Coordinates of C-alpha atoms in Angstrom, one line a residue:
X1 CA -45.9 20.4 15.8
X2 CA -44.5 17.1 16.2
X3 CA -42.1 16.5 18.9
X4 CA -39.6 13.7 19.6
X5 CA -37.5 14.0 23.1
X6 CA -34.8 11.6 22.8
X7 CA -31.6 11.6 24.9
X8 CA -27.9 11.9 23.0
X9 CA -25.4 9.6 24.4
X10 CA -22.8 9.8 21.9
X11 CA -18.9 10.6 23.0
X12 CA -17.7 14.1 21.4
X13 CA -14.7 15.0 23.0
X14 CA -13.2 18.6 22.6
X15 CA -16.0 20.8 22.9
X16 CA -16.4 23.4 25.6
X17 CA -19.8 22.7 27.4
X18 CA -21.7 25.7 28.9
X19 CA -21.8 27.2 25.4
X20 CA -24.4 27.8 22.8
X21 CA -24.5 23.8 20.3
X22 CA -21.2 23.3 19.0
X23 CA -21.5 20.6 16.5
X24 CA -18.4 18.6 14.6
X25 CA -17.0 19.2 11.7
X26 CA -18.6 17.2 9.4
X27 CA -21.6 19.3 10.2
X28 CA -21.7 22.5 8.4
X29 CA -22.2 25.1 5.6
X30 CA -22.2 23.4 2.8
X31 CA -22.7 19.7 3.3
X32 CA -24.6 17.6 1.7
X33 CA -26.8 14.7 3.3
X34 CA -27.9 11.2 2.0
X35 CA -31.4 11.3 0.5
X36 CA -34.5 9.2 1.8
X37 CA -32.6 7.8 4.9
X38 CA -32.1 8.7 8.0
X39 CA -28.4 10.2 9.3
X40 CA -27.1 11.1 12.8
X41 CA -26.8 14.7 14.1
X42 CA -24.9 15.2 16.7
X43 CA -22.8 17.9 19.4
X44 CA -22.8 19.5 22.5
X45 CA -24.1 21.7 24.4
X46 CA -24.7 22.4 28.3
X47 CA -25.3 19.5 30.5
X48 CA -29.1 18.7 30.6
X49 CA -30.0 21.3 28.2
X50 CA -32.6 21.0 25.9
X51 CA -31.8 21.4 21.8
X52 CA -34.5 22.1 19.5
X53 CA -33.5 21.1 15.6
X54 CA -35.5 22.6 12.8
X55 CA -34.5 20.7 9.5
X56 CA -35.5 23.3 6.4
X57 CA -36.9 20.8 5.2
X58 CA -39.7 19.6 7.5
X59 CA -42.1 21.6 9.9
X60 CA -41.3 18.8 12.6
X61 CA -39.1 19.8 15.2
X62 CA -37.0 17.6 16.7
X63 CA -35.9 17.8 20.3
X64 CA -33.1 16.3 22.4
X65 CA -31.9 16.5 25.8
X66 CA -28.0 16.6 26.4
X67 CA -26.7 14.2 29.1
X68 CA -24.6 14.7 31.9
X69 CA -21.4 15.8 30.3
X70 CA -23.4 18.5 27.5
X71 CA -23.7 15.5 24.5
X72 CA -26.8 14.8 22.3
X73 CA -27.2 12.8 19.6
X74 CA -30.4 12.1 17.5
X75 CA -31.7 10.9 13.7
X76 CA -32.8 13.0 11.4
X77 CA -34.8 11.4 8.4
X78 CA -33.9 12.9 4.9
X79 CA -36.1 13.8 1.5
X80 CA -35.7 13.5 -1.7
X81 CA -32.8 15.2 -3.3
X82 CA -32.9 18.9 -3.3
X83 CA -32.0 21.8 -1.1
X84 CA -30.3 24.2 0.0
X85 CA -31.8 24.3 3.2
X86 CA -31.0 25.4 6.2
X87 CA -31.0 23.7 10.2
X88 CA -31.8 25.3 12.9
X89 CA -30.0 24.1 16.4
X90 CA -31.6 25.8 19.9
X91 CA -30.6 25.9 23.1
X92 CA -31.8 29.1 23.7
X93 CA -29.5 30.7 21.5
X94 CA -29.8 29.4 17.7
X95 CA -26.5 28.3 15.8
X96 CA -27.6 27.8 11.7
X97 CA -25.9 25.5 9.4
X98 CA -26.5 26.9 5.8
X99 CA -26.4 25.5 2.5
X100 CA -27.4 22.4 3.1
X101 CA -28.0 20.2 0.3
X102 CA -29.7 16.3 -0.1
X103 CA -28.9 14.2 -2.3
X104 CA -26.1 11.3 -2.5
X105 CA -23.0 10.7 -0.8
X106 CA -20.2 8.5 -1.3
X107 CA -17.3 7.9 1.5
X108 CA -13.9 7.6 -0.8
X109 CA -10.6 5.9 0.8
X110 CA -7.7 4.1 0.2
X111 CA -4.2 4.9 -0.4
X112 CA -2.1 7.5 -2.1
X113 CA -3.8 6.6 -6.0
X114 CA -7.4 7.6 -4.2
X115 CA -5.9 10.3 -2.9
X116 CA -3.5 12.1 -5.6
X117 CA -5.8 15.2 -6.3
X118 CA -6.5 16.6 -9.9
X119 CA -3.5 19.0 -9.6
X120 CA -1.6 16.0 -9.7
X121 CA 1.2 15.4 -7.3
X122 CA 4.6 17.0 -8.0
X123 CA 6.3 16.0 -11.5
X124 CA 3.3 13.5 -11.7
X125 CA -0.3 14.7 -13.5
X126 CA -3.3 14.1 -14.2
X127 CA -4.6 13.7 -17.5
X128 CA -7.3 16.6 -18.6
X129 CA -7.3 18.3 -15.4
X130 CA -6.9 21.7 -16.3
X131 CA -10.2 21.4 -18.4
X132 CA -12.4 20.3 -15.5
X133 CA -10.8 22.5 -13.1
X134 CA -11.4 25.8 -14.8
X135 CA -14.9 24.5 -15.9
X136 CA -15.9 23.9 -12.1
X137 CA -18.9 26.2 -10.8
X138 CA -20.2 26.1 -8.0
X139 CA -23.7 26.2 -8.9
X140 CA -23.3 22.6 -9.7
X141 CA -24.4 20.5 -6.9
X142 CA -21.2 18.7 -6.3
X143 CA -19.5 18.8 -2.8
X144 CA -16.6 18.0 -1.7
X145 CA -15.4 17.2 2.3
X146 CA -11.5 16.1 2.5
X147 CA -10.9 14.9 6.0
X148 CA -7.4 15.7 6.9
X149 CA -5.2 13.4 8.1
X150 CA -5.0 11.6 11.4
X151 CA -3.9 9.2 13.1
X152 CA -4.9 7.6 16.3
X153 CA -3.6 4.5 18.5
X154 CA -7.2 4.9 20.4
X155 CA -10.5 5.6 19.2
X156 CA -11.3 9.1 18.3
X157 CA -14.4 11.0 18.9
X158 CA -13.8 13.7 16.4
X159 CA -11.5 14.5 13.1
X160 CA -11.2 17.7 11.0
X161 CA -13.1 17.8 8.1
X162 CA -14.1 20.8 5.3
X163 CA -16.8 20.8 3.2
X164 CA -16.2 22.4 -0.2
X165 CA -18.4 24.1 -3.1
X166 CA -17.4 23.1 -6.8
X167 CA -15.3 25.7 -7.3
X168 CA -11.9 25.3 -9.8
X169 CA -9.5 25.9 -6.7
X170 CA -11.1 22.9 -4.8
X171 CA -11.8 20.7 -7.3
X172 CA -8.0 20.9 -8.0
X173 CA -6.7 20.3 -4.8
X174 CA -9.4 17.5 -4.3
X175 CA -9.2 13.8 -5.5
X176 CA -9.0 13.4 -8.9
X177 CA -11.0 9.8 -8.8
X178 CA -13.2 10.7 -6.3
X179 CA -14.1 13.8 -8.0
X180 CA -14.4 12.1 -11.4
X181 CA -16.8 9.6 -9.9
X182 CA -18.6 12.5 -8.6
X183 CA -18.9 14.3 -11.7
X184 CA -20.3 12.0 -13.9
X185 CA -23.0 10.7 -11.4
X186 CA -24.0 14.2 -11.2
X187 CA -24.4 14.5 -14.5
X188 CA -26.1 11.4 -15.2
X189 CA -28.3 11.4 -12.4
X190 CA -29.2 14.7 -12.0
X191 CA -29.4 15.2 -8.2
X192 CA -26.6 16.8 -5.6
X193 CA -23.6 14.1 -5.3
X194 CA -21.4 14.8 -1.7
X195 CA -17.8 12.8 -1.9
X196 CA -16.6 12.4 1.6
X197 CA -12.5 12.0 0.8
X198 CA -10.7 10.0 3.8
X199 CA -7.2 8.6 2.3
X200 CA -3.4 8.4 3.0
X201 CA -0.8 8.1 0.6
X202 CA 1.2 4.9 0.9
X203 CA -1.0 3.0 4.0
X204 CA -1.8 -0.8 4.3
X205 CA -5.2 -1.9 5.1
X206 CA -4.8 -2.9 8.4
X207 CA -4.4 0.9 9.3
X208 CA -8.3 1.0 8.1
X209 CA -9.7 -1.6 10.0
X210 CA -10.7 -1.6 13.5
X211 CA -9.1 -3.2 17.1
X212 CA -11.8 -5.7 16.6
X213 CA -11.6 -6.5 12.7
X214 CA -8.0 -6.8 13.0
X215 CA -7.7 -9.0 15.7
X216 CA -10.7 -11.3 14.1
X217 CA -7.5 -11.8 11.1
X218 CA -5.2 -14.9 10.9
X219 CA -2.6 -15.0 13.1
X220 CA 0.1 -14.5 9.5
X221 CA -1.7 -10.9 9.2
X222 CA -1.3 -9.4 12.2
X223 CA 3.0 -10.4 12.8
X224 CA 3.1 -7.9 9.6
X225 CA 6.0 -6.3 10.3
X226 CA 3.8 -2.4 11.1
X227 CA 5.2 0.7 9.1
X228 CA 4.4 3.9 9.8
X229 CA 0.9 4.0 9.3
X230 CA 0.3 1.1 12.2
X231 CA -2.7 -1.1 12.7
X232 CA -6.2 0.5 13.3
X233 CA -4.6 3.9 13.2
X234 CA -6.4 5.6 10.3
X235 CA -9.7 3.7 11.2
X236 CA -9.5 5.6 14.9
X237 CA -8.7 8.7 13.7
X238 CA -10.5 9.2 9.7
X239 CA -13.0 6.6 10.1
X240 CA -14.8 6.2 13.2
X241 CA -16.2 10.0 13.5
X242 CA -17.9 9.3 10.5
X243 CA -19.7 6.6 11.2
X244 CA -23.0 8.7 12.2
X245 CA -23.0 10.4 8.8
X246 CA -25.3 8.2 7.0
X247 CA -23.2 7.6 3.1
X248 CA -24.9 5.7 -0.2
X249 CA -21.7 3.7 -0.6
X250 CA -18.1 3.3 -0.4
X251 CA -15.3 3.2 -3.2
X252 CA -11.8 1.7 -2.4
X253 CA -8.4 2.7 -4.1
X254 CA -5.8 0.6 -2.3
X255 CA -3.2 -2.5 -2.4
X256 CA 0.0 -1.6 -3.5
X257 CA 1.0 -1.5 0.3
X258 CA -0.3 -4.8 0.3
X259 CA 1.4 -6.3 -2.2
X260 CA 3.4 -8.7 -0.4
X261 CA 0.8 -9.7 1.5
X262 CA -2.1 -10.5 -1.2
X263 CA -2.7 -14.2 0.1
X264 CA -3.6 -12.2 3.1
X265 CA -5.3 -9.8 1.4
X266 CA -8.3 -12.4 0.5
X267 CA -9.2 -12.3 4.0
X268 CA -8.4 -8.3 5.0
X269 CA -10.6 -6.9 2.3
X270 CA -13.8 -8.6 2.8
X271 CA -13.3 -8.1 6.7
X272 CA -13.0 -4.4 6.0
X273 CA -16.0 -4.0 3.8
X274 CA -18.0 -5.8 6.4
X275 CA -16.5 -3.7 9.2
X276 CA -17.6 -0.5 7.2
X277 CA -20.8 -2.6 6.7
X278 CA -21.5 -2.3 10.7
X279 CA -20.5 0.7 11.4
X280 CA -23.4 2.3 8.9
X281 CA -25.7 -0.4 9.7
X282 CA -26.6 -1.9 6.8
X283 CA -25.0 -5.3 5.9
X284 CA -25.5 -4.5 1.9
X285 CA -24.3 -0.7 1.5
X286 CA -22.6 -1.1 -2.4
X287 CA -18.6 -1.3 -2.3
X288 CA -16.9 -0.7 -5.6
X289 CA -12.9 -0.8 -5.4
X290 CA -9.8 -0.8 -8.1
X291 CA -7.7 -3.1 -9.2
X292 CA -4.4 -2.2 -9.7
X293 CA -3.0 -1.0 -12.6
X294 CA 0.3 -2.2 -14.3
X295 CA 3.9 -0.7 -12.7
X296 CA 7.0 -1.6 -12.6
X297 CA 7.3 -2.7 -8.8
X298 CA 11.3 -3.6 -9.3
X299 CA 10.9 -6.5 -12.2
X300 CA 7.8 -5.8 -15.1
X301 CA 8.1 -9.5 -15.9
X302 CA 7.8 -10.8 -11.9
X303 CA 4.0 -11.6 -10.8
X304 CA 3.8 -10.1 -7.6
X305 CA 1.8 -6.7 -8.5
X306 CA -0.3 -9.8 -10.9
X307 CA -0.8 -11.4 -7.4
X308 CA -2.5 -8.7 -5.4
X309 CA -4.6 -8.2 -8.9
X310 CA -5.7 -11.8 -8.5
X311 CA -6.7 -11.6 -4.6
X312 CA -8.9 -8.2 -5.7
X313 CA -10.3 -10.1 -8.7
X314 CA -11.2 -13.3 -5.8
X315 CA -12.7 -10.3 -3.6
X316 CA -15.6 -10.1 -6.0
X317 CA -17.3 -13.5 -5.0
X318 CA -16.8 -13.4 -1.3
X319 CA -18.0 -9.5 -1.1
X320 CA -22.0 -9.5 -1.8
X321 CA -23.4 -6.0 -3.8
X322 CA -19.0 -5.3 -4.9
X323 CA -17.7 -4.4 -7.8
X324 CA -14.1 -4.0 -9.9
X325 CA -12.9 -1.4 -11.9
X326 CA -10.0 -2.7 -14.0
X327 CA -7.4 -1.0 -14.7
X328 CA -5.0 -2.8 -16.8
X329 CA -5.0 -0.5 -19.8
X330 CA -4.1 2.5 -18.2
X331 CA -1.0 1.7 -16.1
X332 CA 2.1 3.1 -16.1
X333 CA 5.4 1.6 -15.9
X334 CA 7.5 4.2 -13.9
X335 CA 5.0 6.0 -12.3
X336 CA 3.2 4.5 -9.6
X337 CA 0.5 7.3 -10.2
X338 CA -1.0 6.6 -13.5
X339 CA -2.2 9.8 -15.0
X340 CA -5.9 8.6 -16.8
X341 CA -7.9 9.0 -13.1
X342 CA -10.9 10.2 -15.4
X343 CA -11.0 6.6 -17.1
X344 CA -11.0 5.3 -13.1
X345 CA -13.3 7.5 -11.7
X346 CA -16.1 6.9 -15.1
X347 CA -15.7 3.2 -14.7
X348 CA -16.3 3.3 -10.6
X349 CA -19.4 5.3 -11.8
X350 CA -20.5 2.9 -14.2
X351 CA -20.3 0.0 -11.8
X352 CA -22.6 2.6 -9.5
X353 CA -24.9 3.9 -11.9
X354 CA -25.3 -0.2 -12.7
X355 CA -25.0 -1.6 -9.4
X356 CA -26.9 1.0 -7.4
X357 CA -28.8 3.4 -9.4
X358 CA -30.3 0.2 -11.7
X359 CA -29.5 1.6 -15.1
X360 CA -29.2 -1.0 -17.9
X361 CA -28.3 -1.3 -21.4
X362 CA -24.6 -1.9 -20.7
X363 CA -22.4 -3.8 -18.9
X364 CA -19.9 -2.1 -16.2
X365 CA -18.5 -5.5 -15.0
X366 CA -15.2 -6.5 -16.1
X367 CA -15.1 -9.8 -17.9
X368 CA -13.5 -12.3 -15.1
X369 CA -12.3 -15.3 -16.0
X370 CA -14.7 -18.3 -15.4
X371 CA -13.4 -21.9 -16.6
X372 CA -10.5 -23.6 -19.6
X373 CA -10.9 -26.6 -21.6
X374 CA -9.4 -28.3 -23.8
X375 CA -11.9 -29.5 -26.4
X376 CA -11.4 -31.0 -30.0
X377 CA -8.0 -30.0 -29.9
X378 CA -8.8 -26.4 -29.1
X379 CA -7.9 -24.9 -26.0
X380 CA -10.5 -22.4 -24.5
X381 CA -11.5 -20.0 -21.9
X382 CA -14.4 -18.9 -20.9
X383 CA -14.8 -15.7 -18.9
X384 CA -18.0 -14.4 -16.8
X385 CA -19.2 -11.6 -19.0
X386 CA -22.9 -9.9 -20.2
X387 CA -24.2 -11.5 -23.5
X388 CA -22.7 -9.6 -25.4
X389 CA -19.4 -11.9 -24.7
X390 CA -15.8 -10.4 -25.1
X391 CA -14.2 -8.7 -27.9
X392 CA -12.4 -7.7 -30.1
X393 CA -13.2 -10.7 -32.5
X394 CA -11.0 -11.1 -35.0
X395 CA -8.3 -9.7 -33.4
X396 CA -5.1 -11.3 -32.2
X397 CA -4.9 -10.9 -28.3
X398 CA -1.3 -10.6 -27.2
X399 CA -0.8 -11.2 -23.1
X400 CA -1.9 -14.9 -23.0
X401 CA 0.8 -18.0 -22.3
X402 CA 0.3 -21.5 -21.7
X403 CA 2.4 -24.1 -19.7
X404 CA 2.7 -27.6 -20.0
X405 CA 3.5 -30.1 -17.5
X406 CA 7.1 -28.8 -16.9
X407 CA 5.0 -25.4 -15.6
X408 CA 7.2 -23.3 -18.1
X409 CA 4.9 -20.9 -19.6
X410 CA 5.3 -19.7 -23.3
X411 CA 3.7 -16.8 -25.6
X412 CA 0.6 -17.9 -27.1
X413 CA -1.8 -16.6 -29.8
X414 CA -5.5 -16.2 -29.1
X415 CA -9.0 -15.0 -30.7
X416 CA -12.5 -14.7 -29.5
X417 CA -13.5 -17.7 -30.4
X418 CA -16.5 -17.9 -33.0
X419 CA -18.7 -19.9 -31.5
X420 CA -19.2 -18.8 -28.0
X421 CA -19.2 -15.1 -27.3
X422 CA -17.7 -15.6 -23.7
X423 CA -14.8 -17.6 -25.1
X424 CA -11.2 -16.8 -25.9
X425 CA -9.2 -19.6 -28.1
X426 CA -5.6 -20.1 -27.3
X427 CA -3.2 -21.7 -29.3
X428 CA 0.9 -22.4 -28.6
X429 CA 2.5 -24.8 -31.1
X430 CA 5.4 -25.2 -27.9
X431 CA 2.7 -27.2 -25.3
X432 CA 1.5 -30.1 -26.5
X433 CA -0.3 -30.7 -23.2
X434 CA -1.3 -27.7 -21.8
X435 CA -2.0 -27.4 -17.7
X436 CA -2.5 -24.4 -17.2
X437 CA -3.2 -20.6 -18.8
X438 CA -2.1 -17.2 -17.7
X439 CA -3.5 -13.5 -19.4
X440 CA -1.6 -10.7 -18.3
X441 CA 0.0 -12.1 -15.2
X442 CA 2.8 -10.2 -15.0
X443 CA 3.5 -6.6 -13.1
X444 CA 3.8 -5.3 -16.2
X445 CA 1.3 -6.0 -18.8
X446 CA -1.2 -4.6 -21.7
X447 CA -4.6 -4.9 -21.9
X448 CA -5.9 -6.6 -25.0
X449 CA -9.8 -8.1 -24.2
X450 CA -12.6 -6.5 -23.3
X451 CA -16.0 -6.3 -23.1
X452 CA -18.2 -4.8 -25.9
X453 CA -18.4 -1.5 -23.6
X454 CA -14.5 -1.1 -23.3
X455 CA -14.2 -2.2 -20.0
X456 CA -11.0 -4.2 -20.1
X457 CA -10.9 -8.4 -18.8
X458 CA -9.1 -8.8 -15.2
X459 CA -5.9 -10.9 -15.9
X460 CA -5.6 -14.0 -14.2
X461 CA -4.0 -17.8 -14.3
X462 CA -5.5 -21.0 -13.9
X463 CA -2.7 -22.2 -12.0
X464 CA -3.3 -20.7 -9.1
X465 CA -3.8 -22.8 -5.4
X466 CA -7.3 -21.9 -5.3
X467 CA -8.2 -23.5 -8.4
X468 CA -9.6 -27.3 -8.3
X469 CA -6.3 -29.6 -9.6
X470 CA -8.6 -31.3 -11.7
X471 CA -7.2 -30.2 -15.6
X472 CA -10.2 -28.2 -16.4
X473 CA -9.3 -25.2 -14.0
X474 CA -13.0 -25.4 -12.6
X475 CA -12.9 -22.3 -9.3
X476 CA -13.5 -24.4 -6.3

């Protein structure tokens, strides 16, 4: 047999050398591993002792040599999805991880909307969940790892972590979007799906980002005032250990922490996604996130929830292989928690199943507004969008308002417009000279365009400071 010697250097603090391999957490029964790739293993063991690894998969037998203080560390490549299998670890005495299953694996984070599980939180549910909790078996190949909650002011070598079978008691104590996203991949695609869940109610994004990442930020960002969850903390503590654990993707439920800070925003989630980028070495892993859904946030007719929406919506050009699931149909006034996390996780999905997986024959994407005009008299917008334009035609879109040069905006009536399939006509008898144009810019609004898969248009306004002042409302 094939053998590869290589020497672990990886820190794992905790674990009692002159023992049989202890391995972290995140290794286990259960677990499942990314497909066709390669992915860190990793432990302890006795200083200078030798570990043979038998993947179940392979007749090749990987060995390692601990250093000086009992850790190893080595790369295991991955087949095709299947399994379970089991690995072998030896140092003389064998320690088996079970169960073991290969397919794909998706690291899920953010704050407390990624992390409200399908049990709901107290007085607040989720929509349908008692039908997909009592129909979870767990013969279905879908796995579920929570990582529990931590947080560090330095680096941490280690967190807690369980892997879970599909069972109705986890599934309704695990994230609801996570798990929805999970579900329909593994139904679509066939193959084991793993969701690594790593969230915190109510934290900023600065708390996910590194010393490094952080620091890299405009002076503005980092005099935040800190809150609980400070900077860097839940990247030390949920974040870092995981790095090794080789994952398809990320998804990204987060912002209303950030809301008065979305200017800031522009630059704090691209950094992140290129810090996670990094860490898993690989510059294009796919990023899908949510925009945030409509709430009350004090005032439904102030713009400051609308704000943050428009700094996720900019996110999409600066963030290569990204994509938005919108969310403005499904908000909720007076709870923070909107209950329809099926409709979030099936539209994450889609955006993978597009994005990553390369299915076609319908468009995840969000229509996102592209360019106005006035022309002929006729004032119109033009959104990004497949061919098969926006809709519904025909029908009188309520949410859109038009300023003139006094900036006051007013109600206005629009319709896809007729002759262009990505356009939007908007008409206010009150603005003679319109300047600018606003679609569901407010914290409270109601979704009323789409595209011709039901996946509804991000709001926006052409008044923004990003926009070119030239009257046409060209992006810069």
């Amino acid at each position: 047999m094939k053998k590869l010697l290589l020497i672990g250097m990886l820190a794992f603090a905790g674990l009692s050398a002159n023992a049989k391999v202890v391995l972290p957490d995140i290794i286990s029964d259960g677990m499942i591993l990314q497909r066709n790739s390669e992915t860190g293993l990793w432990g302890k063991a006795e200083p200078g002792a030798v570990v043979t690894i038998r993947p179940g998969w392979t007749e090749e037998e990987i060995v390692v040599k601990t250093d000086a203080t009992g850790k190893w560390r080595t790369i295991v490549e991955t087949p095709d999805a299947g399994g379970p299998y089991n690995i072998e670890f030896d140092d003389g005495e064998k320690v088996v991880v079970d169960n073991v299953l290969v397919g794909e694996v998706w690291l899920c984070s953010g704050q407390s909307n990624m992390e409200m599980p399908m049990k709901g939180f107290q007085t607040q549910p989720v929509e349908g969940a008692i039908e997909h909790i009592i129909s979870a078996r767990p013969e279905t190949p879908i796995r579920i790892c929570h990582v529990s909650r931590a947080a560090s002011d330095t680096p941490a070598e280690e967190c807690k972590v369980r892997w879970m079978e599909n069972t109705p008691e986890n599934v309704a104590g695990t994230s609801a979007t996570a798990y929805f996203f999970a579900k329909k991949l593994q139904q679509i695609l066939d193959i084991p799906i793993g969701i690594i869940v790593s969230s915190w109610g109510g934290t900023p994004i600065r708390a996910w980002l590194d010393k490094k990442t952080f620091s890299a930020l405009s002076e503005e960002f980092a005099v935040q005032p800190e809150s609980w969850a400070k900077s860097t903390t839940l990247f030390n503590g949920m974040i870092l250990p995981l790095t090794s654990y080789n994952v398809r993707g990320f998804l990204w439920y987060q912002g209303e922490a950030d809301i008065p800070y979305n200017k800031l925003y522009r630059q704090a989630l691209p950094a992140y996604v290129s810090m996670m980028r990094g860490y898993w070495k690989d510059g294009n892993k796919p990023f899908y996130y949510v925009q945030l859904a409509p709430h009350w946030y004090g005032d439904p007719d102030a713009t400051q929830a609308a704000e943050m929406r428009e700094a996720q919506m900019l996110c999409l050009d600066i963030i290569p292989n990204s994509g938005m699931a919108t969310t403005l149909d499904i908000g909720d006034s007076g709870c923070i928690h909107p209950a329809q996390k099926e409709q979030v996780g099936n539209r994450l999905a889609y955006l993978a199943l597009s994005g990553t997986y390369g299915m076609k024959g319908f468009e995840a994407e969000p229509p996102v507004y592209e360019s106005w005009s006035v022309e002929n008299g006729r004032l119109l917008v033009r959104f990004k969008v497949g061919p098969q334009g926006v809709a519904p035609r025909d029908h009188v879109l309520e949410g859109f308002e038009v300023a003139g040069e006094d900036h006051v905006f007013h109600p206005a009536t629009a319709k896809v417009y007729g002759k262009d399939a990505r356009a939007v006509e908007v008409f206010c008898d009150e603005v003679e000279n319109p300047v600018a144009v606003r679609y569901g810019f407010h914290n409270v609004a109601e979704a009323t365009l789409y595209n011709c898969f039901g996946i509804p248009a991000s709001p926006f306004r052409t008044d923004m400071d990003s926009y070119e002042p030239d009257g046409k409302g060209e992006l810069k």
